[in-house]
Amino acid sequence: MSRATPTASDTASVQPVGRPGWLLTPGLVWLLVFMILPVLFMVAVSFWSSGYYGTRPDFTFKSYLRIFQSPLYVGQLLKTLRIGLEATALSLLISYPIAYIISRAKGNAKALLILLLFLPFWASYVVRAFVWLPILGRNGAINSALMSLGVIDQPLDWLLYNEGSVLLGLVYVYTLFMALPIYMSLEKIDPKLIEAATDLGARPFRVFVEVLLPLSMPGVVSGCIMVFLLTMSAYVTPQLLGGPQGIMIGNIIASQFLSSNDWAFGSALSVILVLVVMLLFLAIGRKTKVEQIFTGGG
Amino acid sequence: MAVSSTSSPPMLQRWQRLNPFELASWLYGLIFFVFLYSPLVMITVLSFNDSRLTGFPLKGFTTKWYEAVLANQPLLSALANSIYVGLASAAIATTLALLMALAFRHEFWGKRIVLYMILTPIILPGIIGGIVLLIFFGYLGVRPSLFTTVLVGHVNWVLPFAFLTLYPRLHKFDRSLEEAAMDLGARTSQVFWEIVFPIVRPSVIATAIFAFSLSFDEFIRTIFTVGSDRTIPVQFYVLIVEELSPELPAMAVIIILLTTVASLLGFAFMRRADRSNPA
Amino acid sequence: MPRTATSADRQPLDNQRRKALKVTGALAASLSAGIPLSVFAQRAKIRAVMPNVFIPDPVRPIITSQSGGVEVDNLPYVSPSDSLAKLMAPGGTGQYDMIITLTNFAKGPALGAKAGDERLLALDMSAIPNATGISKDFQSEVVRRDGKTYMLPIVSGFESVVFDASKVNPDDPLTQSWNVLFSDKYKGRIAWRDDAHGMIFTAALAMGITDPLGMQPAQVREVQRFLIDRKKNIRTMWTKFAEAVNMIATGEVHCLYGWIPMRAALEKQGLKASNNWPKEGLPSWTQSAFIPRDSKQAAATHKVINAMLSPEFGRKLTDVTEYPSTIAQVASGYDKAYQTKLGFDVAARGVRRISFELPQQMDVWLEAWNNVKAA
């Protein structure tokens, strides 16, 4: 029996090698023991009481009540969501073009561009966040340059220690997580599709909007999800660059464990954060099949 | 102006055929990489700054920080630690991810639930990921150290990324080869090792490399699970916020250089391997 | 029949990555060869949790020689809360040999509510003869219960305002008051510490409340309002030592809530820095060493504590960090001017010292501070 060109759907009836049960077991065991169990334990701790003498087992909702009684924590959560969305949008805006450019490059140029994209990632994340201080600071690179050029005579204070600098830092630090999935999904697009569209008379812009963009959507979604999730848990960047206005929920949660010694409350905040993020994720999962996102278009 | 997938014309002709779109691409690429690299240039400049302070003003040129770094034991241990943990977590995570990605080619009940489980470490904020392990291992009485608590934290973080990188590649895998092998009577393990694996091996290696990079840069989970050991990110963080270390920019530059050299060497080897082993 | 593109075609870099892995592995191997194999060392080593600043490299040899060869392996330090949390966590009493942290913060939870609840080892004072050298100013900081000693103060310190003396006039009455952190005069050039205890305590002092620890919740809310109102004058907040020093050194801020060693660090960088002695009061504290109950190296740890209470150690530590040692002999070993600079003689100068204790209702303070931060 011969087949023309085997495709994935053709062979759907062929069982791939291996039995799912056996294959899944090692990974599942790891996840259950080292991921799910500790998280469940944290959920349990969120119902305990924390006090001066530490945290002790209990069953009380007081941590959760505290979260919702004041507009403070919900407000911070919403602010973090907002910053997350802004950072994701900004990151998408600057990363898509570069992903496209790299995918259009050929041979050595392409490899070089990919290397150049990866390289900054090798400088530690902490350093990449910290280095914005001598750039944006009152006596930093930008202010020094502007002042020596005579454009301003007082340093610009608003470059640093606000939400904007946190946003800049976050976008900078997580660029790779957006550019890479988009690039990978652009790579999967058969060049013949582009040729066909062009041969049919479509101008480049139309080719982009009607062929490339839809086909690269899985990469876009994947990148957006990753960057959003990463920015939601930002801690070092807001701490170093945020000033009094730029703190995010990650900082508040961290201080519960590091300064206030209020583990139950910190756990409760964490649970709420995780729930919110999970709900968002499920909502997206309803509109686009989650699996499709990660299979690169199916 | 047509998109050409044939060999590119000589440089001169290409310039003459430059259209606005391509020009815009060049310009954008330039701006983007300037944005990406300015901070790195900044760190390099500061690493030669003769000042105890990491920042402006520039006081003079010196290489003394580089000399200090090379003699810096804690930094070298941190580097070694990061590499060891990186290799170990890449190996474990890639293996687990590969197995699960292979499983996902089948249809089975609960696939969506398992997928969400795999994605949990990404959804969980980094700091929570570290804290849950701190509490968990605390209750179990496990002492925080590199190859127990830190390794677990790193594998947790890296596993979903490894899976997400491998799954699309495997999903696209042409199963007719497997079918042919099984028709010919090959055992499961043979089918895997002699048919599937060689073809997906490049993806597996790429995933392992990606996993290694993720682990190398991992900080927030590590800071809660590291005992008296340090990895590079932890060491840098401590130097930034706790100790006034003027050697920090020099350290960062050296780390970047090391990894760049490693990548370039790999690139050179790859070119040689490709030439001597045409696909 | 054209072959459908496989990942092998699209990944020209995969082999590159494989080689990169090999090279990195070789690098690791050669690095590890260069690292001293201290596992084979015969020296006793204790695990300690303490601020790095109390064990700078110059003092380590003193500890080793005074203790008869014991070395200290100190973990990356996070905060007093974290150190306490390590002790209070299940199993925590056996994982570390020595902890040094804020006396006032730790003593309550570490001793527990009643006798028998202690998570600390009662110290064998015969193994710590140097404890008799603790000056009388700090004898009250020694933590005892039922005749047994549990915590011994090693260094002392106080909260103050550190400033760039070329930008802030030390003789200005405002400078010698906590209000320098809250008034408009240095708007945009001030940094607070991201710490509920310290900020509310000093803001209360600035507002004229003489006993911050005795505040009622209503008063705490007043302080919260005050802080929120003055937040517009700050440039940022710091959480860690080096962040604060860098802020003044780079000129981002001119004054901040801080400690004497920050001033010392700034002076080392050539900056004309100073600190104030606020007229409303100087919150003072000590950091004490203690041994968790189930430590497996209690004997060695006793030797280390004794070494850290030696005049040699105290002198060196104060020389390097400018944190005042609690040992009387160290203070008297300095000349008058230096004693004044470090605050050894604050009591004699009439500066009001207030014990920087934790309030009874810390949760109220924490919530107030959370509100300030989020405002």
Short mmCIF file of C-alpha atoms in Angstrom, two decimals, chain C residues 105-353:
data_model
loop_
_atom_site.label_atom_id
_atom_site.label_comp_id
_atom_site.label_asym_id
_atom_site.label_seq_id
_atom_site.Cartn_x
_atom_site.Cartn_y
_atom_site.Cartn_z
CA PHE C 105 13.75 40.85 67.02
CA ALA C 106 14.80 37.32 67.71
CA LYS C 107 14.61 36.95 71.46
CA GLY C 108 10.86 36.67 71.74
CA PRO C 109 10.24 33.90 69.26
CA ALA C 110 13.57 32.19 69.91
CA LEU C 111 12.91 31.83 73.61
CA GLY C 112 9.28 31.01 73.18
CA ALA C 113 6.44 31.95 75.46
CA LYS C 114 7.53 30.01 78.51
CA ALA C 115 10.43 28.09 79.97
CA GLY C 116 11.02 24.90 78.04
CA ASP C 117 9.95 26.43 74.73
CA GLU C 118 13.43 27.66 73.89
CA ARG C 119 14.67 26.87 70.43
CA LEU C 120 18.15 27.84 71.58
CA LEU C 121 20.88 26.05 73.36
CA ALA C 122 21.68 27.37 76.83
CA LEU C 123 25.23 28.63 76.53
CA ASP C 124 28.03 27.09 78.50
CA MET C 125 29.49 30.32 79.83
CA SER C 126 32.68 28.62 80.96
CA ALA C 127 33.50 28.13 77.32
CA ILE C 128 32.97 31.84 76.65
CA PRO C 129 35.22 33.68 79.11
CA ASN C 130 35.36 36.74 76.85
CA ALA C 131 31.73 37.45 77.65
CA THR C 132 32.84 39.25 80.78
CA GLY C 133 34.31 41.90 78.53
CA ILE C 134 30.93 43.11 77.36
CA SER C 135 30.60 46.75 78.35
CA LYS C 136 28.00 47.71 80.90
CA ASP C 137 26.04 49.67 78.32
CA PHE C 138 25.18 46.39 76.69
CA GLN C 139 24.91 44.06 79.63
CA SER C 140 21.16 44.58 79.53
CA GLU C 141 21.14 43.15 76.04
CA VAL C 142 22.34 39.75 77.20
CA VAL C 143 19.38 37.42 76.97
CA ARG C 144 18.88 35.15 79.93
CA ARG C 145 16.14 33.03 81.34
CA ASP C 146 16.09 31.26 84.67
CA GLY C 147 19.75 31.92 85.21
CA LYS C 148 20.82 30.48 81.88
CA THR C 149 22.28 32.62 79.12
CA TYR C 150 21.02 32.22 75.58
CA MET C 151 22.13 35.20 73.52
CA LEU C 152 25.23 37.38 73.70
CA PRO C 153 25.51 40.77 71.96
CA ILE C 154 28.43 41.03 69.57
CA VAL C 155 27.97 44.38 67.89
CA SER C 156 25.78 47.36 68.45
CA GLY C 157 24.44 50.00 66.17
CA PHE C 158 21.77 52.56 65.73
CA GLU C 159 19.49 54.03 63.15
CA SER C 160 20.48 57.40 61.84
CA VAL C 161 20.36 59.60 58.78
CA VAL C 162 23.36 59.27 56.51
CA PHE C 163 23.95 62.18 54.20
CA ASP C 164 26.35 63.74 51.75
CA ALA C 165 27.88 66.52 53.83
CA SER C 166 28.67 68.60 50.76
CA LYS C 167 24.99 68.78 49.90
CA VAL C 168 23.39 68.72 53.34
CA ASN C 169 24.59 71.09 56.07
CA PRO C 170 25.34 69.17 59.30
CA ASP C 171 24.87 72.26 61.42
CA ASP C 172 21.37 72.95 60.16
CA PRO C 173 18.96 72.09 63.00
CA LEU C 174 16.79 70.27 60.48
CA THR C 175 19.67 67.94 59.73
CA GLN C 176 19.93 66.97 63.37
CA SER C 177 16.31 65.94 63.44
CA TRP C 178 14.45 63.00 61.94
CA ASN C 179 12.41 65.54 60.00
CA VAL C 180 15.19 65.88 57.48
CA LEU C 181 13.78 62.69 55.96
CA PHE C 182 10.27 64.05 55.78
CA SER C 183 10.45 67.78 55.13
CA ASP C 184 10.34 69.48 51.75
CA LYS C 185 13.83 70.90 51.99
CA TYR C 186 15.51 68.01 50.17
CA LYS C 187 12.51 67.03 48.10
CA GLY C 188 13.37 64.38 45.55
CA ARG C 189 16.77 63.76 47.12
CA ILE C 190 15.67 61.59 50.03
CA ALA C 191 15.51 57.84 50.34
CA TRP C 192 13.64 55.89 52.97
CA ARG C 193 14.29 52.37 54.04
CA ASP C 194 11.68 49.86 53.00
CA ASP C 195 11.13 48.72 56.55
CA ALA C 196 7.93 49.09 58.55
CA HIS C 197 9.58 49.08 61.93
CA GLY C 198 12.23 51.68 61.24
CA MET C 199 10.17 54.11 59.20
CA ILE C 200 7.16 54.17 61.48
CA PHE C 201 9.37 54.42 64.55
CA THR C 202 11.33 57.39 63.23
CA ALA C 203 8.34 59.08 61.64
CA ALA C 204 6.64 58.93 65.01
CA LEU C 205 9.68 60.52 66.60
CA ALA C 206 9.67 63.21 63.93
CA MET C 207 6.03 63.92 64.65
CA GLY C 208 6.86 64.49 68.29
CA ILE C 209 5.69 61.17 69.70
CA THR C 210 8.22 60.43 72.40
CA ASP C 211 7.35 56.79 72.94
CA PRO C 212 6.72 55.17 69.55
CA LEU C 213 6.51 51.73 71.07
CA GLY C 214 3.54 52.71 73.17
CA MET C 215 1.45 53.94 70.27
CA GLN C 216 -2.19 53.03 69.98
CA PRO C 217 -3.52 51.86 66.60
CA ALA C 218 -5.12 55.27 66.10
CA GLN C 219 -1.76 56.95 66.50
CA VAL C 220 -0.17 54.49 64.10
CA ARG C 221 -2.75 55.53 61.54
CA GLU C 222 -1.75 59.13 62.12
CA VAL C 223 1.83 58.20 61.38
CA GLN C 224 0.64 56.37 58.29
CA ARG C 225 -1.12 59.51 57.08
CA PHE C 226 2.01 61.53 57.74
CA LEU C 227 4.17 59.13 55.80
CA ILE C 228 1.81 58.95 52.86
CA ASP C 229 1.74 62.71 52.74
CA ARG C 230 5.53 62.97 52.78
CA LYS C 231 6.09 60.18 50.31
CA LYS C 232 6.20 62.75 47.54
CA ASN C 233 9.52 63.99 48.90
CA ILE C 234 11.41 60.79 48.41
CA ARG C 235 13.19 59.57 45.34
CA THR C 236 13.10 55.90 46.19
CA MET C 237 13.40 53.34 48.97
CA TRP C 238 16.20 50.93 49.61
CA THR C 239 16.13 47.42 51.01
CA LYS C 240 19.78 46.49 51.22
CA PHE C 241 23.01 48.06 52.42
CA ALA C 242 24.81 48.42 49.10
CA GLU C 243 21.75 49.87 47.36
CA ALA C 244 21.74 52.66 49.91
CA VAL C 245 25.44 53.41 49.62
CA ASN C 246 25.31 53.44 45.84
CA MET C 247 22.40 55.86 45.91
CA ILE C 248 24.32 58.51 47.76
CA ALA C 249 27.58 57.81 45.99
CA THR C 250 26.04 58.23 42.54
CA GLY C 251 24.25 61.37 43.64
CA GLU C 252 20.74 59.99 43.26
CA VAL C 253 19.87 61.08 46.77
CA HIS C 254 21.56 63.34 49.28
CA CYS C 255 20.30 61.81 52.51
CA LEU C 256 18.75 58.58 53.59
CA TYR C 257 17.76 56.46 56.55
CA GLY C 258 20.86 54.43 57.28
CA TRP C 259 23.67 53.27 59.47
CA ILE C 260 27.21 54.34 60.41
CA PRO C 261 28.94 51.69 58.28
CA MET C 262 27.29 53.25 55.23
CA ARG C 263 28.98 56.47 56.14
CA ALA C 264 32.25 54.62 56.47
CA ALA C 265 31.82 53.01 53.07
CA LEU C 266 31.09 56.37 51.49
CA GLU C 267 34.12 57.94 53.08
CA LYS C 268 36.24 55.13 51.66
CA GLN C 269 35.02 56.16 48.24
CA GLY C 270 36.19 59.68 48.84
CA LEU C 271 32.80 61.17 49.54
CA LYS C 272 32.34 63.65 52.35
CA ALA C 273 29.67 61.77 54.23
CA SER C 274 28.31 62.12 57.70
CA ASN C 275 25.41 61.05 59.86
CA ASN C 276 23.22 62.84 62.30
CA TRP C 277 22.38 62.41 66.00
CA PRO C 278 18.69 63.21 65.91
CA LYS C 279 17.46 65.25 68.85
CA GLU C 280 14.23 63.30 69.07
CA GLY C 281 16.10 60.14 69.83
CA LEU C 282 18.56 57.56 68.51
CA PRO C 283 17.05 54.09 68.08
CA SER C 284 19.76 51.69 69.26
CA TRP C 285 20.09 47.95 68.87
CA THR C 286 22.48 45.07 69.22
CA GLN C 287 23.05 41.94 67.23
CA SER C 288 23.52 38.81 69.28
CA ALA C 289 24.90 35.39 68.65
CA PHE C 290 23.05 32.29 69.68
CA ILE C 291 23.15 28.57 69.06
CA PRO C 292 20.07 26.71 67.82
CA ARG C 293 19.11 23.95 70.19
CA ASP C 294 19.99 20.94 68.04
CA SER C 295 23.22 22.15 66.51
CA LYS C 296 25.67 19.32 66.00
CA GLN C 297 28.73 21.44 66.51
CA ALA C 298 27.93 23.20 69.74
CA ALA C 299 31.44 22.93 71.14
CA ALA C 300 33.07 24.47 68.07
CA THR C 301 30.42 27.16 67.98
CA HIS C 302 31.07 28.12 71.57
CA LYS C 303 34.69 28.66 70.58
CA VAL C 304 33.65 30.87 67.69
CA ILE C 305 31.39 32.97 69.88
CA ASN C 306 34.18 33.36 72.34
CA ALA C 307 36.48 34.40 69.52
CA MET C 308 33.98 36.98 68.34
CA LEU C 309 33.79 38.43 71.83
CA SER C 310 37.53 38.82 72.04
CA PRO C 311 38.90 42.36 72.09
CA GLU C 312 41.02 41.52 69.04
CA PHE C 313 38.00 40.59 67.00
CA GLY C 314 35.96 43.50 68.28
CA ARG C 315 38.69 45.96 67.48
CA LYS C 316 39.23 44.62 63.98
CA LEU C 317 35.53 44.50 63.23
CA THR C 318 35.04 48.07 64.34
CA ASP C 319 38.10 49.16 62.41
CA VAL C 320 36.81 47.60 59.22
CA THR C 321 33.08 48.21 59.44
CA GLU C 322 32.70 51.02 61.99
CA TYR C 323 30.02 49.03 63.77
CA PRO C 324 30.70 49.55 67.48
CA SER C 325 31.75 46.37 69.21
CA THR C 326 30.05 45.56 72.50
CA ILE C 327 33.33 44.86 74.19
CA ALA C 328 34.35 47.61 76.60
CA GLN C 329 38.03 47.32 75.87
CA VAL C 330 37.49 48.10 72.23
CA ALA C 331 35.77 51.40 72.93
CA SER C 332 38.39 52.56 75.35
CA GLY C 333 41.07 51.68 72.82
CA TYR C 334 40.04 54.52 70.51
CA ASP C 335 40.71 58.21 70.92
CA LYS C 336 37.93 60.56 71.97
CA ALA C 337 37.24 61.93 68.52
CA TYR C 338 36.79 58.51 67.02
CA GLN C 339 34.63 57.38 69.92
CA THR C 340 32.36 60.32 69.22
CA LYS C 341 32.29 59.61 65.53
CA LEU C 342 31.25 56.03 66.07
CA GLY C 343 28.79 56.81 68.79
CA PHE C 344 30.53 54.97 71.57
CA ASP C 345 29.87 57.93 73.82
CA VAL C 346 26.32 58.90 72.91
CA ALA C 347 25.12 58.39 76.44
CA ALA C 348 27.74 60.79 77.74
CA ARG C 349 26.85 63.41 75.09
CA GLY C 350 23.25 63.59 76.12
CA VAL C 351 21.87 62.10 72.93
CA ARG C 352 18.71 60.28 73.81
CA ARG C 353 19.08 56.58 73.23
#
